[in-house]
Coordinates of C-alpha atoms and ligand atoms in Angstrom, one line a residue:
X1 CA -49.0 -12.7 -0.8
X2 CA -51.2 -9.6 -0.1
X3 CA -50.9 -7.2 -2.1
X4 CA -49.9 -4.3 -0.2
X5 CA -47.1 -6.1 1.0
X6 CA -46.3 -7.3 -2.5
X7 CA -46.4 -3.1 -3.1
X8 CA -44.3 -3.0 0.1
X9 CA -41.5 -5.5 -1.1
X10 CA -41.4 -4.0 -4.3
X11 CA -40.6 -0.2 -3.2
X12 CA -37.9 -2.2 -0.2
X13 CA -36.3 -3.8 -3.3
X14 CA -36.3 -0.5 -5.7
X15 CA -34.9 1.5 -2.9
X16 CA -32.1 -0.8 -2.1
X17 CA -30.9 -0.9 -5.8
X18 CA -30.8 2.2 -6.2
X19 CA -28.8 2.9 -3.1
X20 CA -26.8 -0.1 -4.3
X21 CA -26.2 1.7 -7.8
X22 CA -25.3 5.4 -6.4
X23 CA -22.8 3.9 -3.4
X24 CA -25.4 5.5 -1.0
X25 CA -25.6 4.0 2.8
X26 CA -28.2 5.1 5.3
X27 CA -26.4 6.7 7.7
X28 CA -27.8 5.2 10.6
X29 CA -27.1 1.5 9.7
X30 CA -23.7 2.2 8.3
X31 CA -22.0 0.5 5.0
X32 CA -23.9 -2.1 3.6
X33 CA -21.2 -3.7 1.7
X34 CA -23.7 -3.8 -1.0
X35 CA -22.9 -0.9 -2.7
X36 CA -21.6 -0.5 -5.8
X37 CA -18.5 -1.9 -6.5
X38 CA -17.9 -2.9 -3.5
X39 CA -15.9 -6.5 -3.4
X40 CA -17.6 -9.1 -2.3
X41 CA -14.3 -11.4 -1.4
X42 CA -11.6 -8.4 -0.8
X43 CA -11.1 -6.9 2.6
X44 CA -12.0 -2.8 2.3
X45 CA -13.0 -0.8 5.3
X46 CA -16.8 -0.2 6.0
X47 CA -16.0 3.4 5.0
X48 CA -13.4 6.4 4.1
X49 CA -9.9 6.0 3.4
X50 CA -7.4 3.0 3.2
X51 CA -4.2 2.8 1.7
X52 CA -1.4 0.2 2.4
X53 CA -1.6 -2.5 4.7
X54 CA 0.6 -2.4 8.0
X55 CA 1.4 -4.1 11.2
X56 CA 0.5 -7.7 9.7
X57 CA 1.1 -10.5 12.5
X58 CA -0.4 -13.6 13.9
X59 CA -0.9 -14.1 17.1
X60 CA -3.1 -15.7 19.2
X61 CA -5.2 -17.2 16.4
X62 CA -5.5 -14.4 14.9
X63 CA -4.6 -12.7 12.3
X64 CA -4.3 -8.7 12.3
X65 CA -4.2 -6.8 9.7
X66 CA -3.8 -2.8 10.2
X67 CA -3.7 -0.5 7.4
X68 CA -3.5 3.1 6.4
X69 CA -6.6 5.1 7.3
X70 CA -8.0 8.3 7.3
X71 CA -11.5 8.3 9.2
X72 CA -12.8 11.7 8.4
X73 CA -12.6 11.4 3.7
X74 CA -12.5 9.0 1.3
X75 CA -9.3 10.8 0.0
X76 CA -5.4 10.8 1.9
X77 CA -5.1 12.7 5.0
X78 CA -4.1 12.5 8.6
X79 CA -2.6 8.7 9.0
X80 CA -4.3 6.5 11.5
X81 CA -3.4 3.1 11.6
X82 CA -7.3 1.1 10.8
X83 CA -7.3 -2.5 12.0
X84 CA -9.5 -6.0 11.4
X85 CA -9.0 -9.5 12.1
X86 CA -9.7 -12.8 10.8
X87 CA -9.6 -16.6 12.1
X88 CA -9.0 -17.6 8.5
X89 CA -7.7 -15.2 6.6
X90 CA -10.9 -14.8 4.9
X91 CA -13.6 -13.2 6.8
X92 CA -12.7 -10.2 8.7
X93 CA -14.0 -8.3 11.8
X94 CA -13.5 -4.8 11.7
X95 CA -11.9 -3.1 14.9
X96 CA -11.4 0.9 16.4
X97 CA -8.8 2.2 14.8
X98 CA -5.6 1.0 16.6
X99 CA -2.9 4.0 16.4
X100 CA -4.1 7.7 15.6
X101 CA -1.8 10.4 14.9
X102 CA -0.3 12.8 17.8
X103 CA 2.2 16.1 18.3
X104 CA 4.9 14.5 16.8
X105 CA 3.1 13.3 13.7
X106 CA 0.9 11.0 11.1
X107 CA 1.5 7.4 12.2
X108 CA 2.6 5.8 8.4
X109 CA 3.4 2.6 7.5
X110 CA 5.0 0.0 9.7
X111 CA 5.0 -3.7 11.2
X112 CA 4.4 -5.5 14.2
X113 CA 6.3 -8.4 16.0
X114 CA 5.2 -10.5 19.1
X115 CA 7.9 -10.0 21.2
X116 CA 8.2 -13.4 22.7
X117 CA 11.0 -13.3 24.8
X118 CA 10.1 -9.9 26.2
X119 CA 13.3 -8.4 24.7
X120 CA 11.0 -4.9 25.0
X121 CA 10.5 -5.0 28.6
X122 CA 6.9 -4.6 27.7
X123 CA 5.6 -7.6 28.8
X124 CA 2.4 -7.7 31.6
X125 CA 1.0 -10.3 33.8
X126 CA 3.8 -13.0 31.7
X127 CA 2.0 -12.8 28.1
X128 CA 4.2 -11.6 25.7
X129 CA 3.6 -8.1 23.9
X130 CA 2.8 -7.0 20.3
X131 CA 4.9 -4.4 19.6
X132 CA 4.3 -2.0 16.9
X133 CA 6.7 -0.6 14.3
X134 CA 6.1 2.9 12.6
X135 CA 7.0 6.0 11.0
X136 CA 6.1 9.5 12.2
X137 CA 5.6 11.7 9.7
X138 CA 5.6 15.4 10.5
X139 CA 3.6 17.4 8.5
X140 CA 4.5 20.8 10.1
X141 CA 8.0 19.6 9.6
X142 CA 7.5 18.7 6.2
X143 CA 5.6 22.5 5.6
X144 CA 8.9 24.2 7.0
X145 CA 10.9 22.8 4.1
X146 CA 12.8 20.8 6.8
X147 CA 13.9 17.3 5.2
X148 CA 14.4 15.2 8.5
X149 CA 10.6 14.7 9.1
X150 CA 9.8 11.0 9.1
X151 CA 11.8 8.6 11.8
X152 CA 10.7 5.8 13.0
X153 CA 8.7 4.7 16.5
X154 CA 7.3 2.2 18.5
X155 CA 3.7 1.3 20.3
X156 CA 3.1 -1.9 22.1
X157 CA -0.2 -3.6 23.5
X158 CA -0.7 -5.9 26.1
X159 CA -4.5 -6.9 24.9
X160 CA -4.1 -8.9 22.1
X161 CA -4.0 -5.4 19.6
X162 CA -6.7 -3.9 20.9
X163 CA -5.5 -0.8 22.5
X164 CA -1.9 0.3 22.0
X165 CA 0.6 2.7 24.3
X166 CA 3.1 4.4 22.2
X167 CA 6.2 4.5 24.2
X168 CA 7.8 7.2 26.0
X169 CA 11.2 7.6 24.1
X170 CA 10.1 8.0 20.7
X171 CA 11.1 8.0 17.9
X172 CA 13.6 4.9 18.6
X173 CA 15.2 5.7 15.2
X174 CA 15.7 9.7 14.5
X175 CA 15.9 10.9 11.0
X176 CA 19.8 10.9 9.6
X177 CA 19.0 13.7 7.2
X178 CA 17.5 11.5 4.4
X179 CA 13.6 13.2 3.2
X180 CA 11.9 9.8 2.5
X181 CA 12.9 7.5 5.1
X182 CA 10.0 5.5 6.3
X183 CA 8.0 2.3 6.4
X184 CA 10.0 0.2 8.7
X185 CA 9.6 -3.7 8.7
X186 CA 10.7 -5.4 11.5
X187 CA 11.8 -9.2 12.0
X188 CA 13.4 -11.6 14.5
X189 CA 16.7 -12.7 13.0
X190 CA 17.3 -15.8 15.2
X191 CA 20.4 -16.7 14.0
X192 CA 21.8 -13.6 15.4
X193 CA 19.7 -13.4 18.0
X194 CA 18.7 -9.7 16.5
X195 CA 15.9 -7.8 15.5
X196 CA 16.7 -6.8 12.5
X197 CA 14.3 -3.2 10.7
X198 CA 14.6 -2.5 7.3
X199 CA 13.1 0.8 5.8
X200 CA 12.9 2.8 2.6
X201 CA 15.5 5.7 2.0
X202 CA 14.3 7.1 -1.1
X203 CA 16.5 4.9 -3.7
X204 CA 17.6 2.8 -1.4
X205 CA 16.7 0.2 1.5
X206 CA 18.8 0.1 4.8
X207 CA 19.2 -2.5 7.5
X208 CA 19.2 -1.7 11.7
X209 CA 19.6 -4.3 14.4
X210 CA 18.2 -4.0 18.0
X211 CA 18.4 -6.4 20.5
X212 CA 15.3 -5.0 22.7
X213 CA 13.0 -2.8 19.9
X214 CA 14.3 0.4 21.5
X215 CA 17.9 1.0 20.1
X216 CA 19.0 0.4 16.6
X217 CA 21.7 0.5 15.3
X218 CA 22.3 1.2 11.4
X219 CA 24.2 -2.0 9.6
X220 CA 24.4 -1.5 6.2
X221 CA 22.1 -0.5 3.0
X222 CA 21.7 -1.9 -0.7
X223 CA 20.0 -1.3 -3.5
X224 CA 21.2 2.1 -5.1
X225 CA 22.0 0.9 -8.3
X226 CA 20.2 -2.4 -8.1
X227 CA 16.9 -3.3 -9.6
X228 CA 14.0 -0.5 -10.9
X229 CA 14.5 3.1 -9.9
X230 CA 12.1 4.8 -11.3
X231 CA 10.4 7.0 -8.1
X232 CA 10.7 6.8 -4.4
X233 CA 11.2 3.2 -3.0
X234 CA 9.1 2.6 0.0
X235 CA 7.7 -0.6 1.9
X236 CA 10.2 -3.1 2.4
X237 CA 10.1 -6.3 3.3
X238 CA 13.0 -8.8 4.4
X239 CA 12.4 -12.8 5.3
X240 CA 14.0 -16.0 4.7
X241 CA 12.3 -19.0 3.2
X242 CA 13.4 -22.5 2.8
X243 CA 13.1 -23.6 -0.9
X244 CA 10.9 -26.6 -1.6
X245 CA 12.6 -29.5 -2.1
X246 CA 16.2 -28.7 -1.7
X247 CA 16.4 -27.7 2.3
X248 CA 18.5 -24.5 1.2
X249 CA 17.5 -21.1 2.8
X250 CA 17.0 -17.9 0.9
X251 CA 16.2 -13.7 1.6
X252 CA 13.6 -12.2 -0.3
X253 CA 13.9 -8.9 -0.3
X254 CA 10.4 -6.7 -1.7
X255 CA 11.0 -3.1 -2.4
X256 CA 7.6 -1.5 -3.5
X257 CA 8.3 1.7 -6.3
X258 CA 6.2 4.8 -6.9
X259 CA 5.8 5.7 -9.8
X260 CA 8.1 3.6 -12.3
X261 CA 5.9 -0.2 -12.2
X262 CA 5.9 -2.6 -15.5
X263 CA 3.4 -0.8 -16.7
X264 CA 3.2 2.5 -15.0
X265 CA 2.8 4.0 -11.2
X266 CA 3.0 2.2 -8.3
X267 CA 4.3 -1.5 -7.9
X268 CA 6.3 -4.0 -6.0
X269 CA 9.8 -5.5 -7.1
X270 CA 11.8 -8.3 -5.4
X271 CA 15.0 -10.0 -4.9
X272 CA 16.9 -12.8 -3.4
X273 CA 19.7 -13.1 -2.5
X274 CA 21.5 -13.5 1.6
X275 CA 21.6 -11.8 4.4
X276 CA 24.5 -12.6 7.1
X277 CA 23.3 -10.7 9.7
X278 CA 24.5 -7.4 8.2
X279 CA 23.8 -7.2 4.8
X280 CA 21.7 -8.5 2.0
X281 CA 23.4 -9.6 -1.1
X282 CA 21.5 -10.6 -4.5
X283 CA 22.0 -14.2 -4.9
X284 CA 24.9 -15.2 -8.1
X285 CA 22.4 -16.4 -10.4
X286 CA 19.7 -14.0 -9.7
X287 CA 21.8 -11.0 -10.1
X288 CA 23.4 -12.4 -13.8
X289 CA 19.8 -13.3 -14.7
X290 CA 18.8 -9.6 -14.0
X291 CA 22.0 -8.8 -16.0
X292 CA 20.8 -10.9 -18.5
X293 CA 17.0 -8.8 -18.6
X294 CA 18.9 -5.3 -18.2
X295 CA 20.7 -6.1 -21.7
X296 CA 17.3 -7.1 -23.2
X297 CA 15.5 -4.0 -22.0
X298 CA 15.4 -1.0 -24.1
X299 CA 16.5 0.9 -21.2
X300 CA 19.1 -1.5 -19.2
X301 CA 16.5 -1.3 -16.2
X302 CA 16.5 -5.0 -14.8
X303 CA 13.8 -5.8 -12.3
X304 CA 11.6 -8.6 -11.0
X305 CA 8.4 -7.5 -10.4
X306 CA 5.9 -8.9 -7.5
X307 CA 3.1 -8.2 -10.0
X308 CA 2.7 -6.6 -13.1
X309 CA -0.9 -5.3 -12.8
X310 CA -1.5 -1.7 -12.0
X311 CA -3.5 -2.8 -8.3
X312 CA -1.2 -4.7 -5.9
X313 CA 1.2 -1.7 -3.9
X314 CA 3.0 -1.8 -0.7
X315 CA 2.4 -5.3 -0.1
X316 CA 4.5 -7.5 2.7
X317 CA 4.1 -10.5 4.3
X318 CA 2.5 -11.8 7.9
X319 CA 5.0 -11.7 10.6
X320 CA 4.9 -14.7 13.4
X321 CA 2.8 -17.5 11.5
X322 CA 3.3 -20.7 12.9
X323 CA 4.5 -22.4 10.3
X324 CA 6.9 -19.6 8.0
X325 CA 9.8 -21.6 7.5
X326 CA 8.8 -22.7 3.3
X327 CA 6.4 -20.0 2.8
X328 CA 5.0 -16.3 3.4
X329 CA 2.0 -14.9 3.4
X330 CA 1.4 -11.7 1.9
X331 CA -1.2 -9.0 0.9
X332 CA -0.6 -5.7 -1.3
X333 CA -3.4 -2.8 -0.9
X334 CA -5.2 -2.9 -4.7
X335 CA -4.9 0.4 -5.7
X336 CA -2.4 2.8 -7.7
X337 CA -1.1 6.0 -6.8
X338 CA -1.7 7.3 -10.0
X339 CA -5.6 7.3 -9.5
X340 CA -6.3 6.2 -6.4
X341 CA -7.5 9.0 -4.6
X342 CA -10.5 9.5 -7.7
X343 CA -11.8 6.2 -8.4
X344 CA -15.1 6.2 -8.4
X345 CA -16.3 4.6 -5.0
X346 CA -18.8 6.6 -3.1
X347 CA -18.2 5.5 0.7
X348 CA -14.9 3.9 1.1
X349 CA -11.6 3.6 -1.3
X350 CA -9.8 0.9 -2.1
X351 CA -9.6 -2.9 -0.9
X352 CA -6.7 -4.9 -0.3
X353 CA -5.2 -8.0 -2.8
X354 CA -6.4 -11.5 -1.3
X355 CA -3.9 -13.4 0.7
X356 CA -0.6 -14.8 -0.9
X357 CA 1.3 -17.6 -0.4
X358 CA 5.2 -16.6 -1.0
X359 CA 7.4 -19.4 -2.2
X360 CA 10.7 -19.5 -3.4
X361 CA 11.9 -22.2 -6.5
X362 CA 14.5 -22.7 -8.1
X363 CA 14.5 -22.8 -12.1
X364 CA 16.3 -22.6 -15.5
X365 CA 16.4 -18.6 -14.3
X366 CA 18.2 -19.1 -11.2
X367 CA 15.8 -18.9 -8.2
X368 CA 12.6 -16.9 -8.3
X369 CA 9.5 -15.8 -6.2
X370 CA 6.1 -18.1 -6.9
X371 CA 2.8 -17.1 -5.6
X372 CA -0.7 -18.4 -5.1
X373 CA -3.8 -17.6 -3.9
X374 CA -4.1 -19.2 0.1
X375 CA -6.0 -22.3 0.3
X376 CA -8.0 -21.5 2.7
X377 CA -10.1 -19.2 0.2
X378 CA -11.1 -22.7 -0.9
X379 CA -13.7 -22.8 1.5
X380 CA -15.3 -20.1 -0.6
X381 CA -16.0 -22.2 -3.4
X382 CA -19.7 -23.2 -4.3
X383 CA -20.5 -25.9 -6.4
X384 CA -17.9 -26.7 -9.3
X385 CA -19.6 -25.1 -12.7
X386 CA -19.7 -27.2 -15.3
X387 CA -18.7 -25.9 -19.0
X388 CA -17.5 -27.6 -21.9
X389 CA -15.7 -25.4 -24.0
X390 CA -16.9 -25.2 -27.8
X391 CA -15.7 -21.7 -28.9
X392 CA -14.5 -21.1 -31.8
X393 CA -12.5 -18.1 -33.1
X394 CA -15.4 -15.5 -33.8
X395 CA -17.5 -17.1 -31.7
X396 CA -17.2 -16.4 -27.9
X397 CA -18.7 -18.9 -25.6
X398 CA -21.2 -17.6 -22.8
X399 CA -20.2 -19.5 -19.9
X400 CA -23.5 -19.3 -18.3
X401 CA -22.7 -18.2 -14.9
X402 CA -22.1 -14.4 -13.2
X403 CA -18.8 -13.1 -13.3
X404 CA -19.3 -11.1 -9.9
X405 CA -17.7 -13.7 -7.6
X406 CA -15.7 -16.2 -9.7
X407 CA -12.8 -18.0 -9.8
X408 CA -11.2 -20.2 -12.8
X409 CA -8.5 -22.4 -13.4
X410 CA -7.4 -22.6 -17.0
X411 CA -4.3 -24.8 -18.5
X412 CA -4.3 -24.4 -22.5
X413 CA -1.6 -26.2 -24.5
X414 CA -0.9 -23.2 -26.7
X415 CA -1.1 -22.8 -30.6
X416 CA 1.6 -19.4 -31.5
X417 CA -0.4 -17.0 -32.4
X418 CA -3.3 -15.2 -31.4
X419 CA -5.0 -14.3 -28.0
X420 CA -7.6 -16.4 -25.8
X421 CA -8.9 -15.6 -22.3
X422 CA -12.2 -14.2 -20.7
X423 CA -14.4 -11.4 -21.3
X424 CA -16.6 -9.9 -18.5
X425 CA -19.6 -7.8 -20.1
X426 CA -22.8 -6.1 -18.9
X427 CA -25.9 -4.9 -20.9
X428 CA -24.2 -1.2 -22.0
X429 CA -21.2 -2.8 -24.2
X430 CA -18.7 -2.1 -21.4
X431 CA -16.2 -5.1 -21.6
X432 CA -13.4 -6.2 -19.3
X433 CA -10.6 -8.8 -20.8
X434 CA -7.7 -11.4 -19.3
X435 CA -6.0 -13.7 -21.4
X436 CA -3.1 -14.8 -23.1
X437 CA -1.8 -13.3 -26.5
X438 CA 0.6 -15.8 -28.5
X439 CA 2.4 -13.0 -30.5
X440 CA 3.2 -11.1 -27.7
X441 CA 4.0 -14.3 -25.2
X442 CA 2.3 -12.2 -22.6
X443 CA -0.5 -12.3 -20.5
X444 CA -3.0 -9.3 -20.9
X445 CA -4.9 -7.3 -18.5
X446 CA -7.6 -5.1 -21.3
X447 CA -9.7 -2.5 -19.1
X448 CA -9.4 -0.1 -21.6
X449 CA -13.6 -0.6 -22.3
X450 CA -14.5 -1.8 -19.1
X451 CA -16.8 1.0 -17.7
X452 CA -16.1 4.5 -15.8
X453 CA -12.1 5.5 -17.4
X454 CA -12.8 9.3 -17.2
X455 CA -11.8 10.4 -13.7
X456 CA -8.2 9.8 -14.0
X457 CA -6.8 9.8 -17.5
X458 CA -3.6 7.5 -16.2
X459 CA -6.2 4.9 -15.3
X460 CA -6.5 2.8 -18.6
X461 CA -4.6 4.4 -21.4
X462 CA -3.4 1.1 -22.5
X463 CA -3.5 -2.9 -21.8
X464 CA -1.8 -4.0 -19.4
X465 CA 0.8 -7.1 -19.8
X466 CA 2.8 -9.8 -18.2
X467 CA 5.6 -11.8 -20.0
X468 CA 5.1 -15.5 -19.9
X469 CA 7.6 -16.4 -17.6
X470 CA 7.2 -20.2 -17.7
X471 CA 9.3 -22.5 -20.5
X472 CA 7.5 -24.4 -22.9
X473 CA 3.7 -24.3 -24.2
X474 CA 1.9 -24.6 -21.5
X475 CA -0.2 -21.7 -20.3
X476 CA -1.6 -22.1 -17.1
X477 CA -4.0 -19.3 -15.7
X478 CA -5.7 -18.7 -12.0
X479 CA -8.2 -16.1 -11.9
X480 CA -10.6 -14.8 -9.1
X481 CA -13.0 -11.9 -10.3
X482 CA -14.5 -9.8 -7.5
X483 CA -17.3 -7.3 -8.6
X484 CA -14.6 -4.6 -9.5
X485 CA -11.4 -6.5 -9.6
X486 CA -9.6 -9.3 -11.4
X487 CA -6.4 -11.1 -9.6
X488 CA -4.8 -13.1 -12.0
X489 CA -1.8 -15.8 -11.1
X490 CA 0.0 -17.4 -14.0
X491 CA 2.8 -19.6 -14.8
X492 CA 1.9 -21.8 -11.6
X493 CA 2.9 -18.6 -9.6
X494 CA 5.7 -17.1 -11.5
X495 CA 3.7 -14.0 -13.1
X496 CA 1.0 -12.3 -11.8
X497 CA -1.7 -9.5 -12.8
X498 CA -3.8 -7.4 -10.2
X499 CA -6.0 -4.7 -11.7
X500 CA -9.5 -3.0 -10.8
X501 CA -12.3 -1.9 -12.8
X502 CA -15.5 0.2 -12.8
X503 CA -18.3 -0.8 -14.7
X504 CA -21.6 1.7 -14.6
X505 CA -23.4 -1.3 -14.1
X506 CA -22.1 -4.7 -12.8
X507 CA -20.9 -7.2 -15.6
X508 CA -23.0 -10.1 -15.9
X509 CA -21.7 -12.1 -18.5
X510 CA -18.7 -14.1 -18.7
X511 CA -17.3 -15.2 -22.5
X512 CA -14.4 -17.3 -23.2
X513 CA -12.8 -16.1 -26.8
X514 CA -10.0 -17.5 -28.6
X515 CA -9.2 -16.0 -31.9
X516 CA -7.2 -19.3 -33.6
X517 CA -8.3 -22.7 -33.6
X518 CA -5.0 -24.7 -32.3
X519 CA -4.9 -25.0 -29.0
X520 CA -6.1 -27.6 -26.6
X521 CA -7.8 -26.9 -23.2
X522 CA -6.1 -29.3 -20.6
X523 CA -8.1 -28.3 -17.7
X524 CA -10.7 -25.8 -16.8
X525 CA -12.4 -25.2 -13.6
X526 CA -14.7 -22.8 -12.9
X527 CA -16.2 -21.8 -8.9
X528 CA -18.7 -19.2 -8.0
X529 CA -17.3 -18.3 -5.0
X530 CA -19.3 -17.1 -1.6
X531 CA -19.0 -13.6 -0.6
X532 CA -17.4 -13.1 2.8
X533 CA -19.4 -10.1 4.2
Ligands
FRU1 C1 3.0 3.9 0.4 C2 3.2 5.1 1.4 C3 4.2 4.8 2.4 C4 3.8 5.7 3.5 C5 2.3 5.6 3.4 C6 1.6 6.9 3.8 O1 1.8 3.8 -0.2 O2 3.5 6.2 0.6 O3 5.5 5.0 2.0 O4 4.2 5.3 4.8 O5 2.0 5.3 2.1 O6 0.2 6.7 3.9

């Protein structure tokens, strides 16, 4: 090659890691989606502000996803609702921003239903609407000291969610007099032929029916003395799901808490139980097994938690897929109250979990929640990386391939005692670790080490864990590591572990440790994985 275009390559490639490094993005071309920390797998928005995820419905081969946005800083402000889609749950396409806030308020979180039978009246040309579910929240109200400023409202579009016309009679629920009433979720009940909404009253969820998305009518609440209450609830989410195997039906009910998660700030909770029509009620078994954990916590709080990481918050599940009847899919926005507004991204904040599959199984515990990662992120995977694990306790084993896009699946027969798992490092000592620890029978989340901690002291005071949820001695771990983020799903889908992390400079190695010798590795596979941007 000549050598002035040698000189020429050289200065293109200098200039583009640095801009990589510092999070800077010419202005002219937009976000990059190189820069740093940015995941490579993860939805985030090309830049500014994004908090939960809203509106999630399938329609029309396609799969929206709105979310919480503010277009003009990377830190909270006037709600928008922000909006992509994707064919495959995988890729995205990023799309104006579909509901901006007006006179009567922010536009906060919400859902969205196609309204097939035209129940709204907002049908055109015989195609049936999408139809928009969401709080106002009024921030003059709220400055006046006034406490009935969030109630709930509806927008519809006719073009496949492109644009959207907020209706005329809003709100369609007014505020009762309750200060944190918001984040309605909406679904078709069709055993009652109802829709049914339920939203988040401060410490408490409550149900409304409609039978044409205009008028509601309250029905009943729960949860005041049920399940974690340690801040506001918000984010509901209400569906039924056939259990594998058996034929019988089941409600999962997920109430996301801020602050007062397993291990501090915001996270997500569930229960099961039934809902008539009218009211939810917890399930016999699940409710005496949370008896049975509120006597065996220090502090008699019982609660079944989504995820126990610090990074998966306000998650709910896809309304209208084609096929919901044994399974949900869902997706929690990966960040934490507690820091999120200062971690240290230059262009954009925050990115969204990767899609879940909801399932609901009966066991030895009475009936519980199980998780995993959807398959189509398969199609991601490169070639299967080959390792044959020789570590010995002392001596970590390089695995010999990046840790940036990666995802493993680990079964270990257990020995009792001591820790095993994976350690991400890069050239400045800065280490990230996920594993198991025998003595604690939990699985571990350790960013404590792992780069940037200083711009929010609640980021990584401690390590993060999970109880082992499964019987017996078999640990079974699913990890996918994304540049900044690890999502780990354990106990074939029974425990889970979302958290992010900011190294100064991307980690490049990947180390398996185990600190005793008696344990036997049953299966381990291990996919670099293909960015989707
Ligand atoms: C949850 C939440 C919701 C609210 C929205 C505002 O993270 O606080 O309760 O609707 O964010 O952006």
């Amino acid at each position: 090659m000549h050598i002035q275009k040698l000189l020429t390559l050289f200065l293109a490639i200098t200039f583009l890691t640095t801009c990589k490094k510092e999070g800077i993005t010419d202005a002219n071309t937009g976000p990059t989606y190189q820069e740093q920390h940015r995941p490579q797998l993860h939805f985030s928005p090309p830049t500014q502000w994004m908090n939960d995820p809203n509106g999630m419905v399938f329609f029309d081969d396609e799969y929206h996803l709105f979310y919480q946005y503010y277009p003009d800083s990377t830190v909270w402000g006037p709600m928008h609702w922000g909006h992509a889609v994707s064919k495959d749950l995988t890729h995205w396409e990023h799309l104006p921003i579909a509901i901006a806030p007006d006179e009567k308020g922010y536009i906060f979180s919400g859902s969205a239903v196609v309204d097939w039978d035209n129940t709204s009246g907002f049908s055109k040309d015989g195609e049936p609407p999408l139809v928009a579910i969401f709080t106002y929240h009024d921030p003059e109200g709220e400055k006046s000291g006034a406490i009935d400023f969030q109630s709930q409202a509806i927008a519809y579009s006719n073009d496949r969610g492109r644009t959207w016309t907020k209706y005329e009679n809003n709100p369609v629920v007014p505020n009762p007099g309750i200060r944190d009433f918001r984040d309605p979720k909406v679904i078709w009940d069709a055993d009652n032929d109802q829709w049914v909404m339920v939203l988040a009253a401060q410490d408490q969820v409550m149900f409304y029916t409609s039978k044409d998305l205009k008028a509601w009518r309250y029905l009943s609440q729960f949860g005041k003395n049920r399940g974690a209450h340690g801040g506001v609830w918000e984010c509901p989410d209400l569906f039924p799901v056939t259990i594998s195997g058996t034929g019988a039906r089941k409600w999962v009910l997920l109430v996301s808490i801020n602050p007062g998660g397993p291990n501090g700030g915001s996270a997500t909770q569930y229960f099961i139980g039934d809902f008539d029509g009218l009211r939810f009620r917890l399930d016999p078994e699940f409710g005496a097994e949370m008896a049975r954990q509120a006597k065996k916590d220090s502090t008699g709080v019982a609660a079944s938690w989504v995820d126990y990481g610090r990074d998966n918050y306000a998650g709910v599940t896809w309304s209208d897929l084609p096929q919901e009847d044994a399974s949900r899919i869902f997706m929690g926005w990966m960040s934490n109250w507690d820091y999120a507004q200062v971690v240290p991204t230059a262009l954009w904040r925050s990115a969204m979990t990767l899609p879940r599959q909801f399932q609901v199984k009966e066991t030895a515990m009475g009936p519980r929640l199980f998780q995993n990662f959807v398959e189509e992120l398969r199609t991601l995977r490169g070639e299967q990386h080959e390792v044959d694990i020789t570590a010995s306790p002392g001596n970590p084993q390089d695995l010999g391939v990046s840790p940036q896009q990666l995802e493993i699946i680990l079964e270990v027969a257990t020995s009792n005692t001591g820790s095993f798992g994976f350690e991400l490092s890069n050239s400045k000592g800065e280490v990230y670790r996920v594993g198991y620890d025998a003595d604690a029978k939990a699985y571990f989340s350790d960013r404590t080490k792992s780069g940037k901690l200083d711009f929010s002291e609640k980021f990584a005071p401690s390590i993060h864990y999970a109880p082992k949820q499964l019987e017996g001695v078999l640990v079974n771990m699913h990890l996918i590591f994304d540049v900044s983020s690890v999502e780990l799903i354990a106990d074939d889908g029974l425990t889970a572990i979302t958290d992010v992390f900011f190294p100064s400079e991307d980690f490049t190695m990947i180390r398996f440790f185990k600190e005793e010798e008696g344990m036997g590795i049953q299966r381990l596979e291990v996919y670099p994985l293909e960015g989707i941007w």
